């Protein structure tokens, strides 16, 4: 699937009949089953007594937008009407997520809901095994039957640990393969077809060097990790493996089937050949000489007409389409997904964005009712995802846009509630590439599941070694991926191997494989 095929601008999905029908269930006027202590008829929703008003506390990542209190006030009108509850949102700002998110569960604080993921600072599966989350397996049948029915069994299976469910997975289709976003106007200028291979990418970058005044990838040191991802994604059936963070030069496995055999690419001929290629690319000038110290990324430089492309993942490219086009109207960036040729694009599974209920929640049933509303009722969904219609957004020809007169300083706001997303209600935005729906449908036909979803690596036995490996990656691994080592590439690879061994790479691999021994993929 190529970047220039434009999908028709339509809604990402129509409201599913089963979901729409579910919106009438639990509207706050449920059966009067029983009475309260004063003898008044007790309101129930799906058997949950809602006669007492409660406040639900929901932790989200990010900062509070200026208009968030107004959006929340509208949400609470619905919550009071339907569930006799109100919602309080508390925020963990982005720079604090790595430290404050784990403390949220370790502190014993009373709250109700939060985002969770296997890749978060503390894993969804770790939280489940530590009894930090409510087991909702049985509650789903009685408290939230519409929610259970809306989410496919395969998606629920991916959220299980030891056969139990501790979070509500997202219903949003998403693919995040790494790739090269590049200017299609330059492609046309050079008379080239779209980029389908590393060789095509090299030809494109050679043309940029010959015809333009800027480097093809005018980026910074973070591109070292993208070059490493390119190596992994374009080599055989290699897949990323756990043990070393994906933000590092991480471990891999040979294939989705052979996922319990883990190794570090540094000790392969492919890695050595790649290091040689990276030196060649660096010497040619595919990126700036000062890339290791540069403070500006290639995407920013592309928007300033100072780079021919940038390395990123597909969802970032799709989401930045409006920004890219506004800055460079002729650019219309296309995308070369490194993993596509080898049929290794992985679908993000619902558990990777989940909503969980804290074990310290005073009202877990009411919290689950609220999650059901946000994911199956478009009235709730639009507010939590998009804001107030007419103020934060309008829909024109099926496309969500900013209203005329929108003022970011007055009207800006929104919630990082990705875990509650649902394809059935998702609106196409004018800021994202309209090819998203068509592209994702094509990728979904051949996509594979990550074999490690459901596995949570415990690093406690090798934490010292992992820290040492990280230091080696920072000091030498990144330089290898950008062709900036003081030694010739093959000699630098030998030095890198020695340093990894001294840091304890073999011990880490042994620990990963030991923990994988009894693991079977979820879903």
Coordinates of C-alpha atoms in Angstrom, one line a residue:
X1 CA 0.0 0.0 0.0
X2 CA 1.5 3.3 -1.0
X3 CA 1.2 6.8 0.5
X4 CA -0.3 8.5 -2.5
X5 CA -3.5 6.5 -2.8
X6 CA -6.0 8.8 -1.2
X7 CA -8.9 7.3 0.6
X8 CA -12.4 8.8 0.4
X9 CA -13.0 11.2 3.3
X10 CA -15.7 9.3 5.1
X11 CA -16.3 8.4 8.7
X12 CA -13.9 5.7 9.9
X13 CA -17.0 3.6 10.7
X14 CA -20.7 3.9 11.1
X15 CA -22.3 3.4 14.5
X16 CA -22.6 -0.3 14.9
X17 CA -26.1 -1.4 15.4
X18 CA -25.3 -3.5 18.4
X19 CA -23.5 -0.7 20.1
X20 CA -26.2 1.9 19.3
X21 CA -28.8 -0.5 20.7
X22 CA -26.7 -0.9 23.8
X23 CA -26.9 2.9 24.5
X24 CA -30.4 2.5 25.8
X25 CA -29.3 0.0 28.4
X26 CA -28.5 1.4 31.8
X27 CA -29.8 5.0 31.3
X28 CA -30.2 5.7 34.9
X29 CA -33.8 4.7 34.9
X30 CA -33.1 1.0 35.4
X31 CA -35.5 -1.2 37.2
X32 CA -36.5 -0.4 40.8
X33 CA -35.1 -3.5 42.3
X34 CA -35.4 -3.2 46.1
X35 CA -35.3 -0.2 48.3
X36 CA -32.8 1.8 50.2
X37 CA -32.7 2.2 54.0
X38 CA -35.2 5.1 53.8
X39 CA -37.7 3.0 52.0
X40 CA -37.2 4.7 48.7
X41 CA -37.0 2.8 45.4
X42 CA -33.3 2.1 44.6
X43 CA -32.2 2.8 41.1
X44 CA -30.2 0.1 39.5
X45 CA -28.3 -0.2 36.2
X46 CA -27.4 -3.8 35.2
X47 CA -28.0 -4.8 38.7
X48 CA -25.7 -2.2 40.2
X49 CA -27.4 0.0 42.9
X50 CA -26.8 3.6 41.8
X51 CA -29.1 5.3 44.4
X52 CA -26.0 6.9 46.1
X53 CA -24.1 9.5 44.1
X54 CA -20.4 8.8 43.8
X55 CA -17.4 10.5 42.4
X56 CA -15.1 8.5 40.1
X57 CA -11.4 9.5 39.9
X58 CA -9.7 8.9 36.6
X59 CA -6.0 9.3 36.1
X60 CA -4.8 10.3 32.6
X61 CA -1.5 11.2 31.2
X62 CA -0.7 14.7 29.9
X63 CA -1.6 18.2 31.2
X64 CA -5.0 19.8 31.6
X65 CA -6.2 21.8 28.7
X66 CA -7.7 25.2 29.3
X67 CA -11.2 24.0 28.2
X68 CA -11.0 20.6 29.9
X69 CA -13.2 21.7 32.9
X70 CA -15.9 22.8 30.5
X71 CA -15.8 19.5 28.6
X72 CA -15.8 17.6 31.9
X73 CA -18.8 19.5 33.0
X74 CA -20.7 18.2 29.9
X75 CA -19.5 14.7 30.6
X76 CA -20.7 14.9 34.2
X77 CA -24.2 16.0 33.1
X78 CA -24.5 12.7 31.3
X79 CA -22.8 10.8 34.1
X80 CA -25.2 12.2 36.7
X81 CA -28.2 11.5 34.5
X82 CA -27.3 7.9 33.6
X83 CA -25.1 6.6 36.5
X84 CA -25.7 9.0 39.4
X85 CA -22.0 9.7 39.3
X86 CA -19.5 12.4 38.5
X87 CA -16.0 12.1 37.1
X88 CA -12.9 13.8 38.4
X89 CA -9.8 13.7 36.1
X90 CA -6.4 13.9 37.6
X91 CA -3.3 14.4 35.3
X92 CA 0.2 12.9 35.3
X93 CA 2.1 15.3 33.1
X94 CA 4.3 13.8 30.3
X95 CA 7.7 14.4 31.9
X96 CA 6.5 12.7 35.1
X97 CA 4.9 9.6 33.7
X98 CA 8.0 7.3 34.2
X99 CA 8.2 8.2 37.9
X100 CA 4.7 9.1 39.0
X101 CA 2.7 6.4 37.2
X102 CA 4.3 3.5 39.1
X103 CA 3.9 5.4 42.3
X104 CA 0.2 5.8 41.6
X105 CA -0.3 2.0 42.2
X106 CA 2.4 1.6 44.8
X107 CA 1.2 4.4 47.1
X108 CA -2.1 2.9 48.1
X109 CA -4.0 6.0 46.9
X110 CA -7.7 5.5 46.4
X111 CA -8.7 6.2 42.8
X112 CA -10.9 4.4 40.3
X113 CA -9.6 4.3 36.7
X114 CA -6.3 4.7 34.8
X115 CA -4.6 3.9 31.5
X116 CA -2.5 0.8 31.4
X117 CA -0.3 -1.0 28.8
X118 CA 2.2 -3.8 28.6
X119 CA 4.8 -1.2 27.6
X120 CA 4.1 1.4 30.3
X121 CA 6.6 2.2 33.1
X122 CA 5.0 -0.6 35.1
X123 CA 3.4 -3.2 32.8
X124 CA -0.3 -4.0 32.7
X125 CA 0.6 -7.6 33.3
X126 CA 2.8 -6.7 36.3
X127 CA 0.0 -4.7 37.8
X128 CA -2.3 -7.6 37.4
X129 CA 0.1 -10.1 39.0
X130 CA 0.7 -7.7 41.9
X131 CA -3.1 -7.5 42.7
X132 CA -3.1 -3.8 41.9
X133 CA -6.1 -4.1 39.6
X134 CA -9.7 -5.3 39.9
X135 CA -10.4 -8.7 38.3
X136 CA -13.3 -7.8 36.0
X137 CA -13.8 -11.2 34.4
X138 CA -17.1 -12.0 36.1
X139 CA -18.2 -8.4 36.4
X140 CA -18.3 -8.0 32.6
X141 CA -21.1 -10.5 32.2
X142 CA -23.4 -8.9 34.7
X143 CA -22.3 -5.2 34.9
X144 CA -21.2 -4.5 31.4
X145 CA -22.7 -7.0 29.0
X146 CA -22.8 -4.5 26.1
X147 CA -19.1 -3.8 26.5
X148 CA -18.2 -7.4 26.6
X149 CA -20.2 -8.1 23.5
X150 CA -18.6 -5.1 21.6
X151 CA -15.1 -6.4 22.1
X152 CA -14.1 -9.5 20.1
X153 CA -13.0 -12.6 22.0
X154 CA -9.6 -12.4 20.4
X155 CA -9.1 -9.0 21.9
X156 CA -10.3 -10.1 25.3
X157 CA -7.9 -13.0 25.1
X158 CA -5.0 -10.7 24.6
X159 CA -5.9 -9.0 27.9
X160 CA -5.9 -12.2 29.9
X161 CA -3.3 -13.3 32.4
X162 CA -3.8 -16.7 34.0
X163 CA -7.1 -16.8 32.3
X164 CA -8.5 -13.7 34.0
X165 CA -9.2 -10.2 32.7
X166 CA -7.9 -7.1 34.5
X167 CA -8.5 -4.3 32.0
X168 CA -10.7 -3.2 29.2
X169 CA -8.8 -3.2 25.9
X170 CA -9.1 -0.5 23.2
X171 CA -11.2 -1.1 20.1
X172 CA -9.1 1.2 18.0
X173 CA -7.2 -0.2 15.0
X174 CA -3.6 1.0 15.0
X175 CA -0.4 0.1 13.3
X176 CA 2.9 1.7 14.2
X177 CA 5.7 0.2 12.0
X178 CA 8.8 2.3 11.7
X179 CA 9.5 3.9 8.3
X180 CA 10.6 6.8 6.2
X181 CA 8.2 9.7 5.6
X182 CA 9.5 11.5 2.5
X183 CA 8.4 14.4 0.3
X184 CA 6.5 13.2 -2.7
X185 CA 7.0 16.5 -4.6
X186 CA 10.7 15.7 -4.7
X187 CA 10.0 12.1 -5.8
X188 CA 8.1 13.6 -8.8
X189 CA 10.9 16.1 -9.4
X190 CA 13.4 13.2 -9.7
X191 CA 11.1 11.1 -11.9
X192 CA 11.0 8.3 -9.4
X193 CA 8.4 5.8 -8.4
X194 CA 7.5 5.4 -4.7
X195 CA 10.1 4.0 -2.3
X196 CA 9.7 0.2 -1.8
X197 CA 13.2 -0.8 -0.7
X198 CA 16.4 0.4 0.9
X199 CA 17.8 0.6 -2.6
X200 CA 15.0 3.0 -3.6
X201 CA 15.6 5.0 -0.5
X202 CA 19.3 5.3 -1.3
X203 CA 18.5 6.5 -4.9
X204 CA 16.1 9.1 -3.5
X205 CA 18.7 10.4 -1.0
X206 CA 21.3 10.5 -3.8
X207 CA 19.0 12.7 -5.8
X208 CA 18.4 14.9 -2.8
X209 CA 22.2 15.4 -2.4
X210 CA 22.6 16.2 -6.1
X211 CA 19.6 18.6 -6.3
X212 CA 18.9 20.2 -2.9
X213 CA 20.7 22.3 -0.4
X214 CA 19.9 20.2 2.6
X215 CA 20.6 16.6 3.8
X216 CA 18.0 14.0 2.9
X217 CA 17.5 13.2 6.7
X218 CA 18.4 16.4 8.5
X219 CA 17.8 14.9 12.0
X220 CA 19.4 14.3 15.4
X221 CA 20.9 11.5 17.5
X222 CA 17.5 9.8 18.0
X223 CA 17.7 8.7 14.4
X224 CA 20.3 6.1 15.5
X225 CA 17.4 4.0 17.0
X226 CA 15.4 4.4 13.8
X227 CA 18.3 3.1 11.8
X228 CA 18.5 0.1 14.1
X229 CA 14.8 -0.5 13.7
X230 CA 15.3 -0.4 9.9
X231 CA 17.9 -3.1 10.3
X232 CA 15.6 -5.3 12.4
X233 CA 12.5 -4.7 10.2
X234 CA 14.2 -5.4 6.9
X235 CA 16.2 -8.5 8.0
X236 CA 14.6 -11.9 7.5
X237 CA 11.8 -12.5 10.0
X238 CA 13.5 -10.8 12.9
X239 CA 11.2 -9.4 15.5
X240 CA 11.8 -7.2 18.5
X241 CA 12.1 -9.3 21.7
X242 CA 11.8 -8.3 25.4
X243 CA 14.7 -7.8 27.8
X244 CA 16.2 -4.5 26.7
X245 CA 13.9 -1.4 26.2
X246 CA 12.8 -0.8 22.6
X247 CA 14.2 2.7 23.0
X248 CA 17.7 1.0 23.0
X249 CA 19.4 -1.3 20.6
X250 CA 17.3 -4.1 21.8
X251 CA 17.2 -7.9 21.6
X252 CA 15.4 -9.8 18.8
X253 CA 14.1 -13.2 17.9
X254 CA 14.5 -15.1 14.7
X255 CA 10.7 -15.3 13.8
X256 CA 7.2 -15.2 15.2
X257 CA 7.3 -18.9 15.5
X258 CA 10.7 -19.1 17.1
X259 CA 10.0 -16.4 19.6
X260 CA 11.8 -18.2 22.6
X261 CA 15.2 -18.0 20.9
X262 CA 16.5 -14.6 21.7
X263 CA 19.8 -12.9 20.6
X264 CA 21.4 -9.5 20.0
X265 CA 21.9 -8.6 16.4
X266 CA 25.4 -7.2 17.1
X267 CA 26.8 -10.7 17.0
X268 CA 25.5 -11.4 13.4
X269 CA 27.0 -10.8 10.0
X270 CA 23.9 -8.7 9.1
X271 CA 24.7 -6.2 11.9
X272 CA 28.3 -5.9 10.7
X273 CA 27.2 -5.3 7.1
X274 CA 24.7 -2.7 8.4
X275 CA 27.4 -0.8 10.3
X276 CA 29.4 -0.6 7.1
X277 CA 26.4 0.7 5.2
X278 CA 25.7 3.3 7.9
X279 CA 29.3 4.6 7.6
X280 CA 28.8 4.8 3.8
X281 CA 25.5 6.8 4.3
X282 CA 27.2 9.1 6.8
X283 CA 30.1 9.7 4.5
X284 CA 27.8 10.5 1.6
X285 CA 26.1 13.1 3.7
X286 CA 22.7 11.5 4.1
X287 CA 22.5 13.2 7.5
X288 CA 24.3 16.2 8.9
X289 CA 27.9 15.9 10.2
X290 CA 26.8 17.2 13.6
X291 CA 23.8 14.8 13.9
X292 CA 25.0 13.5 17.3
X293 CA 24.7 17.0 18.8
X294 CA 21.9 18.5 16.8
X295 CA 18.9 19.6 18.8
X296 CA 16.4 19.7 15.8
X297 CA 14.7 16.6 14.5
X298 CA 14.2 15.9 10.8
X299 CA 10.4 16.3 10.9
X300 CA 10.8 19.8 12.2
X301 CA 13.4 20.5 9.5
X302 CA 11.1 19.0 6.8
X303 CA 8.4 21.5 7.8
X304 CA 11.0 24.3 7.5
X305 CA 11.9 23.0 4.0
X306 CA 15.2 21.9 5.3
X307 CA 15.0 18.1 5.1
X308 CA 13.7 15.7 2.4
X309 CA 12.1 13.3 4.9
X310 CA 12.1 12.0 8.5
X311 CA 12.2 8.6 10.2
X312 CA 9.2 7.9 12.4
X313 CA 6.3 5.4 12.9
X314 CA 3.2 5.2 10.7
X315 CA 0.7 6.7 13.2
X316 CA 3.0 9.7 13.8
X317 CA 3.3 10.2 10.0
X318 CA -0.5 9.9 9.6
X319 CA -1.2 12.2 12.5
X320 CA 1.2 14.9 11.4
X321 CA -0.2 15.0 7.8
X322 CA -2.1 18.2 8.4
X323 CA 0.9 19.9 10.1
X324 CA 3.2 18.8 7.3
X325 CA 0.9 20.0 4.5
X326 CA 0.2 23.3 6.2
X327 CA 4.0 23.9 6.4
X328 CA 4.8 22.6 3.0
X329 CA 1.6 22.4 0.9
X330 CA 3.4 20.7 -2.1
X331 CA 5.2 18.0 0.0
X332 CA 2.4 15.4 0.6
X333 CA 4.7 13.0 2.4
X334 CA 4.6 9.3 1.5
X335 CA 5.7 6.5 3.8
X336 CA 8.0 3.6 3.3
X337 CA 7.3 1.0 6.0
X338 CA 10.4 -1.0 6.6
X339 CA 8.6 -4.1 7.7
X340 CA 6.1 -4.3 4.9
X341 CA 8.2 -6.2 2.3
X342 CA 9.0 -9.0 4.8
X343 CA 5.3 -9.1 5.9
X344 CA 6.3 -8.3 9.5
X345 CA 3.9 -5.4 10.2
X346 CA 2.4 -6.1 13.6
X347 CA -1.1 -5.0 14.6
X348 CA -1.4 -3.2 17.9
X349 CA -3.6 -5.4 20.1
X350 CA -6.2 -3.8 22.3
X351 CA -4.4 -4.6 25.5
X352 CA -1.6 -2.2 24.5
X353 CA -4.1 0.6 25.4
X354 CA -6.3 -0.6 28.2
X355 CA -8.4 1.0 30.9
X356 CA -8.0 -0.5 34.3
X357 CA -9.8 -0.2 37.6
X358 CA -7.6 0.2 40.7
X359 CA -7.8 -2.5 43.4
X360 CA -8.3 0.5 45.8
X361 CA -11.3 1.8 43.9
X362 CA -14.3 2.4 46.3
X363 CA -16.7 1.8 43.4
X364 CA -15.4 -0.7 40.9
X365 CA -18.8 -1.6 39.5
X366 CA -19.7 2.0 38.8
X367 CA -16.3 2.5 37.2
X368 CA -16.9 -0.4 34.8
X369 CA -20.3 1.1 34.0
X370 CA -18.6 4.4 33.1
X371 CA -16.0 2.6 30.9
X372 CA -18.9 0.9 29.1
X373 CA -20.6 4.2 28.5
X374 CA -17.4 5.9 27.1
X375 CA -16.8 3.0 24.7
X376 CA -20.3 2.2 23.5
X377 CA -22.3 5.4 23.7
X378 CA -21.4 8.0 21.0
X379 CA -22.7 10.9 23.2
X380 CA -20.0 10.0 25.8
X381 CA -17.4 9.0 23.3
X382 CA -17.4 12.3 21.4
X383 CA -17.0 14.3 24.5
X384 CA -14.1 12.3 26.0
X385 CA -12.3 12.0 22.6
X386 CA -13.1 15.3 20.8
X387 CA -14.7 17.7 23.2
X388 CA -17.8 19.9 22.8
X389 CA -19.2 19.9 19.2
X390 CA -19.2 23.5 17.9
X391 CA -16.5 24.6 20.3
X392 CA -13.6 22.1 20.0
X393 CA -14.7 20.5 16.7
X394 CA -17.3 20.4 13.9
X395 CA -18.0 17.7 11.5
X396 CA -18.2 18.6 7.8
X397 CA -18.6 16.0 5.1
X398 CA -17.7 13.3 7.6
X399 CA -14.4 15.0 8.6
X400 CA -13.7 16.5 12.0
X401 CA -12.3 20.0 11.9
X402 CA -11.7 23.0 14.1
X403 CA -14.7 25.4 14.2
X404 CA -14.4 28.8 12.7
X405 CA -13.2 31.2 15.4
X406 CA -11.5 28.5 17.5
X407 CA -9.0 30.0 19.9
X408 CA -6.4 27.6 21.3
X409 CA -5.9 29.9 24.3
X410 CA -9.6 29.7 25.2
X411 CA -11.0 26.6 23.5
X412 CA -8.0 24.3 23.5
X413 CA -8.3 21.1 25.4
X414 CA -8.9 17.4 25.3
X415 CA -8.1 14.2 27.2
X416 CA -5.4 11.5 26.4
X417 CA -8.0 8.8 26.6
X418 CA -6.7 6.6 23.8
X419 CA -7.6 3.5 25.8
X420 CA -11.3 4.3 25.3
X421 CA -11.2 4.6 21.6
X422 CA -13.5 2.6 19.3
X423 CA -13.3 2.3 15.6
X424 CA -17.1 2.3 15.4
X425 CA -17.3 6.0 16.5
X426 CA -13.9 7.3 15.3
X427 CA -14.1 10.4 13.2
X428 CA -11.5 11.1 10.5
X429 CA -9.7 14.3 11.3
X430 CA -8.6 16.9 8.7
X431 CA -5.2 16.9 10.5
X432 CA -4.5 13.2 9.7
X433 CA -3.7 11.6 6.4
X434 CA -7.0 10.5 4.8
X435 CA -5.3 7.3 3.6
X436 CA -5.4 5.9 7.1
X437 CA -8.5 3.8 6.8
X438 CA -7.5 2.3 3.4
X439 CA -3.9 1.7 4.5
X440 CA -4.9 0.0 7.7
X441 CA -7.4 -2.2 6.0
X442 CA -4.6 -3.4 3.6
X443 CA -2.1 -3.9 6.4
X444 CA -4.6 -5.8 8.5
X445 CA -5.0 -8.4 5.7
X446 CA -1.3 -9.5 6.2
X447 CA -0.5 -8.2 9.7
X448 CA 0.9 -10.5 12.4
X449 CA 0.4 -10.5 16.2
X450 CA 3.3 -9.7 18.4
X451 CA 4.2 -13.0 20.0
X452 CA 5.2 -11.3 23.2
X453 CA 1.8 -9.7 24.0
X454 CA 1.0 -11.0 27.5
X455 CA 4.6 -11.5 28.5
X456 CA 6.0 -9.1 31.1
X457 CA 9.8 -9.4 31.6
X458 CA 10.9 -9.0 35.2
X459 CA 14.4 -7.3 35.1
X460 CA 15.2 -7.6 38.8
X461 CA 17.8 -10.3 38.4
X462 CA 19.7 -8.4 35.6
X463 CA 19.0 -4.8 36.4
X464 CA 22.7 -4.0 36.8
X465 CA 23.5 -5.6 33.5
X466 CA 20.7 -3.8 31.7
X467 CA 22.0 -0.5 33.0
X468 CA 25.5 -1.3 31.8
X469 CA 24.2 -2.4 28.3
X470 CA 22.3 0.9 28.1
X471 CA 25.5 2.8 28.7
X472 CA 27.3 0.8 26.0
X473 CA 24.4 1.6 23.6
X474 CA 24.7 5.3 24.4
X475 CA 28.5 5.4 24.1
X476 CA 29.0 3.2 21.0
X477 CA 25.8 1.6 19.7
X478 CA 24.3 4.9 18.6
X479 CA 27.5 6.0 16.9
X480 CA 27.6 2.7 15.0
X481 CA 24.0 3.3 13.7
X482 CA 25.0 6.8 12.5
X483 CA 28.4 5.9 11.1
X484 CA 30.2 8.1 13.6
X485 CA 32.6 5.8 15.3
X486 CA 36.3 6.7 15.6
X487 CA 37.3 3.3 14.3
X488 CA 36.4 1.7 11.0
X489 CA 33.0 0.0 11.2
X490 CA 34.1 -3.6 11.4
X491 CA 36.6 -2.8 14.1
X492 CA 34.0 -0.7 15.9
X493 CA 31.5 -3.7 15.8
X494 CA 34.1 -5.9 17.4
X495 CA 34.6 -3.4 20.2
X496 CA 30.8 -3.1 20.6
X497 CA 30.6 -6.9 20.9
X498 CA 33.3 -7.0 23.6
X499 CA 31.6 -4.2 25.5
X500 CA 28.2 -5.9 25.4
X501 CA 29.7 -9.1 26.7
X502 CA 31.5 -7.3 29.5
X503 CA 28.2 -5.5 30.3
X504 CA 26.5 -8.9 30.7
X505 CA 24.5 -9.3 27.5
X506 CA 24.7 -13.2 27.8
X507 CA 23.3 -13.1 31.3
X508 CA 20.4 -10.9 30.2
X509 CA 19.6 -13.2 27.2
X510 CA 19.7 -16.3 29.5
X511 CA 17.3 -14.6 31.9
X512 CA 14.9 -13.6 29.1
X513 CA 14.8 -17.1 27.7
X514 CA 14.3 -18.6 31.2
X515 CA 11.3 -16.4 31.8
X516 CA 9.9 -17.2 28.3
X517 CA 10.2 -20.9 28.8
X518 CA 6.7 -21.5 30.1
X519 CA 5.1 -18.5 28.3
X520 CA 2.4 -18.9 25.6
X521 CA 1.2 -15.9 23.6
X522 CA -2.2 -14.4 24.6
X523 CA -4.9 -14.2 21.9

